[in-house]
Structure formats: structure tokens, C-alpha cells
Tab-separated table of C-alpha atoms in Angstrom:
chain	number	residue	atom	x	y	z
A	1	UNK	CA	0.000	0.000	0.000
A	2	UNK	CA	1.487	3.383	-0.825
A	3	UNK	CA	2.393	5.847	1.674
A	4	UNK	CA	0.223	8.747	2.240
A	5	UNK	CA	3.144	11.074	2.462
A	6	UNK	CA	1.060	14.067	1.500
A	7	UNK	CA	-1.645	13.054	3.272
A	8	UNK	CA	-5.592	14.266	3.122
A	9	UNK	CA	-7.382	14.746	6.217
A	10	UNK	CA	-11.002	14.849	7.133
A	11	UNK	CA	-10.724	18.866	7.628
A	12	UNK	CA	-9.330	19.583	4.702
A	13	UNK	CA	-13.335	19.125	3.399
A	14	UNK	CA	-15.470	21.938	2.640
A	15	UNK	CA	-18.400	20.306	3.141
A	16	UNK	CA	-19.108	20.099	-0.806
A	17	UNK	CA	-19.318	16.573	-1.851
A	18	UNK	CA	-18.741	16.871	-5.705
A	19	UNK	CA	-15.687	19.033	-4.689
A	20	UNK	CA	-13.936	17.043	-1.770
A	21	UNK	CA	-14.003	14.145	-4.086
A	22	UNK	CA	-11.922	16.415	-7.152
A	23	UNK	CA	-9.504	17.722	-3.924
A	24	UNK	CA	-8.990	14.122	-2.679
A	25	UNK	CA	-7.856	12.747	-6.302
A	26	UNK	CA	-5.385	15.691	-6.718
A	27	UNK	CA	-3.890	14.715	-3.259
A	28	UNK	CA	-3.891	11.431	-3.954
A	29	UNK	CA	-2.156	12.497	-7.878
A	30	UNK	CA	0.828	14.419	-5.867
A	31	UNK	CA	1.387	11.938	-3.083
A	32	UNK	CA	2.569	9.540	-5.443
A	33	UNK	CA	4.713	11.707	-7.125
A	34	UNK	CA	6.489	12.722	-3.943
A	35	UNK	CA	6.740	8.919	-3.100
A	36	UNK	CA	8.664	8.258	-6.220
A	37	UNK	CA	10.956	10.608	-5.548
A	38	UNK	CA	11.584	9.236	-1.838
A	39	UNK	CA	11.606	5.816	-3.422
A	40	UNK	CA	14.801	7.509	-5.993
A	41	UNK	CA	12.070	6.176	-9.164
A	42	UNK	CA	12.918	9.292	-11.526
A	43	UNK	CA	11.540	7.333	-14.494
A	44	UNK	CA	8.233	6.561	-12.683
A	45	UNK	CA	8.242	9.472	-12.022
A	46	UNK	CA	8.119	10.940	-15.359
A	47	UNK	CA	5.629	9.126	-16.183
A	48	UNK	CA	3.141	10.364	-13.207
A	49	UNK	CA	4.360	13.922	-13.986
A	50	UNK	CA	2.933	13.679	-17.616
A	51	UNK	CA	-0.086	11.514	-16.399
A	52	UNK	CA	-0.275	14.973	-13.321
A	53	UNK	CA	-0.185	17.546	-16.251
A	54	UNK	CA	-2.907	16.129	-18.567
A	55	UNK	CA	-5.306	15.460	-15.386
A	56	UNK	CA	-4.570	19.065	-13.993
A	57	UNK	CA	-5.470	20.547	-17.607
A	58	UNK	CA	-8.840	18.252	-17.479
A	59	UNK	CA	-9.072	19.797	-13.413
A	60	UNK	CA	-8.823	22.810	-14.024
A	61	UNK	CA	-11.541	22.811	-16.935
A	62	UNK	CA	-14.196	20.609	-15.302
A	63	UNK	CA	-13.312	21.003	-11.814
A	64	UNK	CA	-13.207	24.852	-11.523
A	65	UNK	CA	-16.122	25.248	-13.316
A	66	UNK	CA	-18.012	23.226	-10.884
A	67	UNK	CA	-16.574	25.329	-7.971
A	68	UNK	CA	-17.398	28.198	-9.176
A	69	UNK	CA	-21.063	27.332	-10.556
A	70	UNK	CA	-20.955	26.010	-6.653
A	71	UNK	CA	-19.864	29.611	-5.661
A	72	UNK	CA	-22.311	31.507	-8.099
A	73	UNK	CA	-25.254	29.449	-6.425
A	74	UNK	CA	-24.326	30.763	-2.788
A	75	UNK	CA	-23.394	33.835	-3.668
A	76	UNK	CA	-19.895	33.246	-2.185
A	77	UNK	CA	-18.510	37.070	-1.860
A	78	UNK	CA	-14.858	35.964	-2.477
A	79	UNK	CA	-16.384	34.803	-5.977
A	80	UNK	CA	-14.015	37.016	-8.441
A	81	UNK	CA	-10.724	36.885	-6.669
A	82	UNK	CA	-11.113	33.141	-6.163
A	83	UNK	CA	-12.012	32.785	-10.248
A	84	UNK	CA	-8.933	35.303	-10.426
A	85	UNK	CA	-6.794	32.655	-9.183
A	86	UNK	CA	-8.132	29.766	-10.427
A	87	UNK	CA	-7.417	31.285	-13.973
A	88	UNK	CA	-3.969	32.020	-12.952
A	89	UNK	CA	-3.285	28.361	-12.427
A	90	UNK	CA	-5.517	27.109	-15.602
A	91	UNK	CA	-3.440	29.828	-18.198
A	92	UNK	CA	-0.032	30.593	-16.265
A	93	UNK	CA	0.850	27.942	-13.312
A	94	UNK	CA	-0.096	24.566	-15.732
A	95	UNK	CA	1.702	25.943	-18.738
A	96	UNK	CA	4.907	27.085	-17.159
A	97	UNK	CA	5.048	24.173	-15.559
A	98	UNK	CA	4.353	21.886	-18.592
A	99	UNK	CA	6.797	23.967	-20.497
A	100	UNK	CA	9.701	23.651	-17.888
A	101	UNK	CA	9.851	20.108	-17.841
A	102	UNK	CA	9.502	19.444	-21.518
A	103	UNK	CA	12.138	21.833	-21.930
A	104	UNK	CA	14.396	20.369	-19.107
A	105	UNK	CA	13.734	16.759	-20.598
A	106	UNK	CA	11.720	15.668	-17.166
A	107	UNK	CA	14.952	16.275	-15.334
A	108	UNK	CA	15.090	15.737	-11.343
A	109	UNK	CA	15.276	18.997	-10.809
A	110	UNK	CA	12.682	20.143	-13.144
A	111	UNK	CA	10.274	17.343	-11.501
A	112	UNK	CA	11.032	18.217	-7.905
A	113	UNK	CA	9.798	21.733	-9.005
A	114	UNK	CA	7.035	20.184	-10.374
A	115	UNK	CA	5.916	18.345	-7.064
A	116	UNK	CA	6.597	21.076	-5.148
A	117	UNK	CA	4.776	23.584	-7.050
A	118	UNK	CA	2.020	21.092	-6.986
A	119	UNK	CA	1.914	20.742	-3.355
A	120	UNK	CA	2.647	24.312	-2.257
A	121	UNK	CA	-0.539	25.264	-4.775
A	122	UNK	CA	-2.648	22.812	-2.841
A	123	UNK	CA	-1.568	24.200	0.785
A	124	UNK	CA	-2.243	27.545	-0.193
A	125	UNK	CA	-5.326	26.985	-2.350
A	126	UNK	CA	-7.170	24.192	-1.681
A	127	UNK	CA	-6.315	24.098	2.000
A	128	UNK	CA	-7.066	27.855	2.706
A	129	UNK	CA	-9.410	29.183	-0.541
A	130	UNK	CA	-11.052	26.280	-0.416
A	131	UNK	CA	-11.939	26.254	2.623
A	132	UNK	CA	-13.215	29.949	2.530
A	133	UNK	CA	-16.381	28.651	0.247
A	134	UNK	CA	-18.247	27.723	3.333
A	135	UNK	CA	-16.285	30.135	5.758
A	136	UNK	CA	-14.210	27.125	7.539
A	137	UNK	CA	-11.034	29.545	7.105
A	138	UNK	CA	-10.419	33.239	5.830
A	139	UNK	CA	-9.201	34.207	2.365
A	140	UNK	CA	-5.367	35.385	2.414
A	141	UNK	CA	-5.767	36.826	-0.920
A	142	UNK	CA	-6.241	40.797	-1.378
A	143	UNK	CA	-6.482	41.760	-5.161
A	144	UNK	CA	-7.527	45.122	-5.714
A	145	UNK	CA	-6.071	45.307	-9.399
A	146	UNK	CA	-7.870	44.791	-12.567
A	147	UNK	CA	-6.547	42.506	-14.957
A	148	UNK	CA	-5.067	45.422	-17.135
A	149	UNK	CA	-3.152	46.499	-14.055
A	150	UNK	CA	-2.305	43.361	-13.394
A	151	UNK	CA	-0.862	42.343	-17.196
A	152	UNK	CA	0.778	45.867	-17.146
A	153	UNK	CA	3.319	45.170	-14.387
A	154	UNK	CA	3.540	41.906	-15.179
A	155	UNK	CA	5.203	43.187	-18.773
A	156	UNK	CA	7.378	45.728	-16.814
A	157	UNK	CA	9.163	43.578	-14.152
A	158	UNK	CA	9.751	41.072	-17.310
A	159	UNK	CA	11.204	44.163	-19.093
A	160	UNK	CA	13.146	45.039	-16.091
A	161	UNK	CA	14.632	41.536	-15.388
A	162	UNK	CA	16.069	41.780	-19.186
A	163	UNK	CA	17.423	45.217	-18.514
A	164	UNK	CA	18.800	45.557	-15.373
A	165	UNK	CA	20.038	41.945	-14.867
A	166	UNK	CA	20.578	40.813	-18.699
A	167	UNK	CA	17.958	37.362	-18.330
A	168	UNK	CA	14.863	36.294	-19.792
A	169	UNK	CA	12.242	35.330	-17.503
A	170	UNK	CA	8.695	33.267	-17.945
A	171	UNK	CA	5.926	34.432	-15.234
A	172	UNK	CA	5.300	30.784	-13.727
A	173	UNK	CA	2.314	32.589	-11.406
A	174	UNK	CA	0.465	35.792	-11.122
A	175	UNK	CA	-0.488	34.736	-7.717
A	176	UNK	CA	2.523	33.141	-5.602
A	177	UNK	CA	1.366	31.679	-2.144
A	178	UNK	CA	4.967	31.525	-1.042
A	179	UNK	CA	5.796	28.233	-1.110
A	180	UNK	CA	9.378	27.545	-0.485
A	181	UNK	CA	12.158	27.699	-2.943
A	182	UNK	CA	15.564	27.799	-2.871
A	183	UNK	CA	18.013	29.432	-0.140
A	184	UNK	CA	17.090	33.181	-1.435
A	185	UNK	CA	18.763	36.648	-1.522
A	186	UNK	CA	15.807	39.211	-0.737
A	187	UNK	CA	15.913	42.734	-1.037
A	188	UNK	CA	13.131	45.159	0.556
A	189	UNK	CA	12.214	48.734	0.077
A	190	UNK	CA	9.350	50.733	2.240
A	191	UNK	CA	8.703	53.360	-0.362
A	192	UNK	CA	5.772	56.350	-0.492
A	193	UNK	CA	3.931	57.903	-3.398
A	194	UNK	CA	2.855	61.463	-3.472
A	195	UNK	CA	-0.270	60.906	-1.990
A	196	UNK	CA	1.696	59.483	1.059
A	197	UNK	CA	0.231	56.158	0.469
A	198	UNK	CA	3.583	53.277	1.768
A	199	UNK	CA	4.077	50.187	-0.250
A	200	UNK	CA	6.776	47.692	0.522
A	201	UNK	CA	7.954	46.023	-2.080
A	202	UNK	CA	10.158	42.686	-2.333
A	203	UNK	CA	12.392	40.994	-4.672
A	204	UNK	CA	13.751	37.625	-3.791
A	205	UNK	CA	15.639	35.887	-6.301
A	206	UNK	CA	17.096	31.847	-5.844
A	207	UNK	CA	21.262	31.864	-4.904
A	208	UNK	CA	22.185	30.255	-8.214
A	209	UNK	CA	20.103	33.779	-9.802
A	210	UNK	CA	22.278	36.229	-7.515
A	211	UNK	CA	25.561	34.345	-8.604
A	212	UNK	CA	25.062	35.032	-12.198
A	213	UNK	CA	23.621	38.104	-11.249
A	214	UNK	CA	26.847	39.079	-9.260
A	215	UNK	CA	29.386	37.202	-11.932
A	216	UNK	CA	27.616	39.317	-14.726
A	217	UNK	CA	28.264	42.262	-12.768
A	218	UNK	CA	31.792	42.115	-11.924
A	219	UNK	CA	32.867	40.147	-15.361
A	220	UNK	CA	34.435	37.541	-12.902
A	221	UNK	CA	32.768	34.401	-11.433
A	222	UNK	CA	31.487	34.844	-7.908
A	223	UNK	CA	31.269	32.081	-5.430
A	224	UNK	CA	31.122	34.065	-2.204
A	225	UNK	CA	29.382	37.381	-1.240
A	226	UNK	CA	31.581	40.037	0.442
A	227	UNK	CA	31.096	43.282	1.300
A	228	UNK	CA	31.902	44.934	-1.677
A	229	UNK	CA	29.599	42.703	-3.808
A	230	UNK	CA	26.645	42.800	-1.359
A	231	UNK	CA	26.513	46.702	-1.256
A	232	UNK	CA	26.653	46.382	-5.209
A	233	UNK	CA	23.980	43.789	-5.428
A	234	UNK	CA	21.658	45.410	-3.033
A	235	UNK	CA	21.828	48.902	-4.831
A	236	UNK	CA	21.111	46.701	-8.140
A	237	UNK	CA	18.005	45.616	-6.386
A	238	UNK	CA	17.130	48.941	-4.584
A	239	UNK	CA	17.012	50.225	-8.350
A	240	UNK	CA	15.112	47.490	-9.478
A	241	UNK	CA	12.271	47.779	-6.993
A	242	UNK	CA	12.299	51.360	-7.433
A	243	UNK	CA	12.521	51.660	-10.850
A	244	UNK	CA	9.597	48.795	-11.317
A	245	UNK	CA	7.414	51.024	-8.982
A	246	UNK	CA	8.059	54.103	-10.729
A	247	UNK	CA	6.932	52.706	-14.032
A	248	UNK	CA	3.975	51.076	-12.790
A	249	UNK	CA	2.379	54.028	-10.023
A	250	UNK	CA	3.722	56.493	-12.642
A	251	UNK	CA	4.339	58.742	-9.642
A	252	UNK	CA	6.979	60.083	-7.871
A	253	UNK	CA	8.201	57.974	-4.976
A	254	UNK	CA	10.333	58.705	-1.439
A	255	UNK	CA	12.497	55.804	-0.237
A	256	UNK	CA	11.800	55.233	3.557
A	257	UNK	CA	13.610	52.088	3.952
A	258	UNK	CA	15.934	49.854	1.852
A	259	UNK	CA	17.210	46.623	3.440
A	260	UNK	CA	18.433	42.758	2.730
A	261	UNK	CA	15.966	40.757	5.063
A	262	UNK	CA	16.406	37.182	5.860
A	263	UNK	CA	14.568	34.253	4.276
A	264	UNK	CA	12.394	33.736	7.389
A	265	UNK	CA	11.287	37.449	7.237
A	266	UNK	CA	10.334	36.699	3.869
A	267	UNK	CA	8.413	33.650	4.046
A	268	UNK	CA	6.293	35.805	7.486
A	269	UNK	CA	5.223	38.507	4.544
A	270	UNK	CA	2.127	35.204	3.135
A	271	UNK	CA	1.546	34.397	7.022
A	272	UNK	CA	-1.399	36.824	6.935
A	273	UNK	CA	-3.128	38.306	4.286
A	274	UNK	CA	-0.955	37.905	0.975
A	275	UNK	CA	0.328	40.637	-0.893
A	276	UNK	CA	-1.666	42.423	-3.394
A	277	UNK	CA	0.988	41.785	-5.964
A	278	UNK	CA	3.027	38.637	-5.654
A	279	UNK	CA	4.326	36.778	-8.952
A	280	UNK	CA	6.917	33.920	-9.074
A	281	UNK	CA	9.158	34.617	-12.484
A	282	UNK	CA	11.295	31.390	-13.759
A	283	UNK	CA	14.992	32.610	-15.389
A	284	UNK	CA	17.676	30.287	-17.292
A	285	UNK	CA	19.449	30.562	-13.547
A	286	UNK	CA	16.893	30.269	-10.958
A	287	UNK	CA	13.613	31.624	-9.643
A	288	UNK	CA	12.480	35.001	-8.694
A	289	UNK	CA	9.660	36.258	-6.539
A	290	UNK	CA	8.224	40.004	-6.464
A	291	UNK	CA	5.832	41.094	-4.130
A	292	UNK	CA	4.145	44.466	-3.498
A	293	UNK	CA	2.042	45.207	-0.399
A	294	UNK	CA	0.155	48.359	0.815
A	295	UNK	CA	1.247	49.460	4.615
């Protein structure tokens, strides 16, 4: 009998028959993958992970629509961000996803993305969203812009990326729950507009990103951070956040604050309500995450 590794529990239902059933399958779909990997069966597990993608396409066309006919009938009030973020997963998490490891040739590392990005969706969405239907938990998400807003700075932090740090980058998620990724470099700035409003804004970018950030930099491979190279990087980044805010409140800003937090302080920002903005951008090096809140 396999190993409920990622295990479902009783709680985890909303109390909707038609969609505990759809939740249990896709728990039971990314158990097994995480089993083959503790069982070291890459080549069962590319199989699973192409069975996974063609059952999360079918999912996310038959089972979404039934959750949000569901929510439509109950007149759920968290009824346009949730479809916000269920099409974020149907037209952006799926396809970056499928594209990554057909593109990586099912590597381990692509599939370990793949499981995790399957799992930390679940925990964040189906766990907490979910749940929200019939008010067993509180939404985390706050999305105040509209999907013009929300396609505009996704087009300028790509531009930016290519710009500032020479890299083409695929948005893997519109909507990044903060699951864990690699041991990250993250840079913060409290900034204010002119109408005094304070945003804090984030970029955390994946160690094997910040070395060819840093190597690119310096024309020299870098291995090790010190101070000289840390006070470059983190202007780099200060710009970056600044400049990406600029373009996209097309106002002018004051910097209050401008800081390198740790990864734990990072990870706290999705322990309450998530960020209004918070994307999760794939490059050739490693993975990036952006985040905007309102203070």
C-alpha cells in the first residue's frame, strides 16, 4: 500500500461533496509523485508527472467550473478573486510548468519543481481558498487590481529583469502563495507615493540567480558574497524595486527604507493576508519572486 506522504485529512473538506471528491484525487495524484521521488524512481516518475499535467489541464476545466457554478449558487462574496486565481493556475501555473519540464527533458530537478509547485498550490489553495467557500477559514488573498493592471506590471518587471540583470524570464504565477524555494537573496524597500500612500515592495531571487547576477556584474565568477559585492547587489536591487514602482504608479516615490531581510522574514510577509501583488518569475538561472504590499 502506498504511503500517504502528502496526506488528506477529514478537515481539509469543505463540506461540498462533488468538490472534496476532485480535492482528494489531486492529493492522492501528488502523493505519489512525492513517493517516487523518496523511493529515488525518476523514471516513474516521469511518467506520473505527464499523467499529473494532462489530469490538472482536465481539473482545471471541469473542476473549476463546478466550484465556481458552486460559488455563483451561494453567492460566495470571495467569488471574483477566487475565479482570479483559479485562472492564474488554468493559463499561467499549468503551462509554465508543462513547459519547464519538456524543456528540461523531465529532469530531477525540473520534476522536484514540479511536485513542489504542486503541493505548495494545494496548501495555499485548496487548504485555505477552499476552505473559505463555506467560511471554515479566511481568504489570504487581497487583489484590488484589474486585470489590465495586473498584465501591465507583469510586462514591466519582465522588461526590467532583461534590462537591469541581462535574463529572460517566464511568469510561472500571477499569484505566488509563497511556497518555499531555494536558499534566497531578498531585497526590501518601504517606499511612499505622493499621496503618502507606503508600499513595501520585495524581490527575492534563488542563490544560483544572484551568482550570475553578481558574476555578470563584476565580469568575474562569484562564489562568495563580500562586502563589496553585497553593497553592489543590493543597490542593483534597490534600483530594481524602485525603478519597477516608478513605471507602474507612474508617480513620484520617497524611499523610507531599503534593506536585505532574511529568508524567514520573507516567508512571514504570506503568514497573513498575501500581498496584493506577488508573482513567481522562472529565469535560465533560478527563480524570482516580487511582491508588493500596501502598509
Amino acid at each position: 500500500m502506498e504511503q500517504e506522504v502528502f496526506e488528506w485529512k477529514d478537515d481539509y473538506n469543505i463540506g461540498v461533496e462533488k468538490i472534496d471528491s476532485a480535492h482528494k484525487e489531486l492529493f492522492s495524484l501528488v502523493n505519489r509523485i512525492i513517493n517516487n521521488f523518496m523511493d529515488k524512481n525518476f523514471d516513474k516518475n516521469k511518467i506520473t508527472c505527464v499523467e499529473a499535467i494532462k489530469y490538472l489541464k482536465s481539473y482545471t476545466i471541469k473542476h473549476f467550473a463546478e466550484e465556481e457554478e458552486y460559488q455563483l449558487s451561494i453567492n460566495y462574496s470571495g467569488y471574483k478573486t477566487h475565479k482570479k486565481i483559479h485562472d492564474n493556475m488554468r493559463c499561467v501555473v499549468i503551462p509554465a510548468l508543462e513547459k519547464e519540464v519538456a524543456i528540461k527533458s523531465y529532469s530531477k530537478e525540473s520534476l522536484e519543481h514540479f511536485a513542489g509547485a504542486c503541493a505548495g498550490w494545494l496548501a495555499a489553495h485548496v487548504l485555505i481558498e477552499d476552505q473559505a467557500i463555506t467560511g471554515k477559514t479566511k481568504s489570504k488573498w487581497k487583489l484590488d487590481a484589474d486585470a489590465n493592471n495586473e498584465d501591465t506590471l507583469d510586462d514591466i518587471v519582465r522588461e526590467y529583469i532583461r534590462g537591469l540583470f541581462r535574463m529572460n524570464a517566464n511568469l510561472v504565477s500571477k499569484h505566488y502563495a509563497g511556497h518555499k524555494l531555494g536558499k534566497l537573496f531578498c531585497y526590501n524597500d518601504i517606499v511612499s507615493d505622493s499621496k503618502g500612500t507606503v508600499y513595501s515592495v520585495v524581490t527575492a531571487i534563488e542563490e544560483s540567480m544572484l551568482e550570475a547576477v553578481a558574476s555578470r556584474l563584476i565580469n568575474s565568477a562569484v562564489y562568495e558574497l563580500d562586502a563589496v559585492i553585497l553593497s553592489m547587489i543590493s543597490e542593483m536591487f534597490r534600483s530594481f524595486n524602485m525603478e519597477v514602482m516608478l513605471a507602474y504608479l507612474r508617480d513620484s516615490l520617497a524611499g523610507v527604507e531599503s534593506k536585505v531581510i532574511p529568508n524567514d522574514e520573507f516567508y512571514k510577509i504570506y503568514d497573513g493576508v498575501y500581498p496584493e501583488c506577488s508573482m513567481l518569475w522562472r529565469t535560465e538561472y533560478g527563480y524570482m519572486a516580487f511582491c508588493i504590499s500596501r502598509k
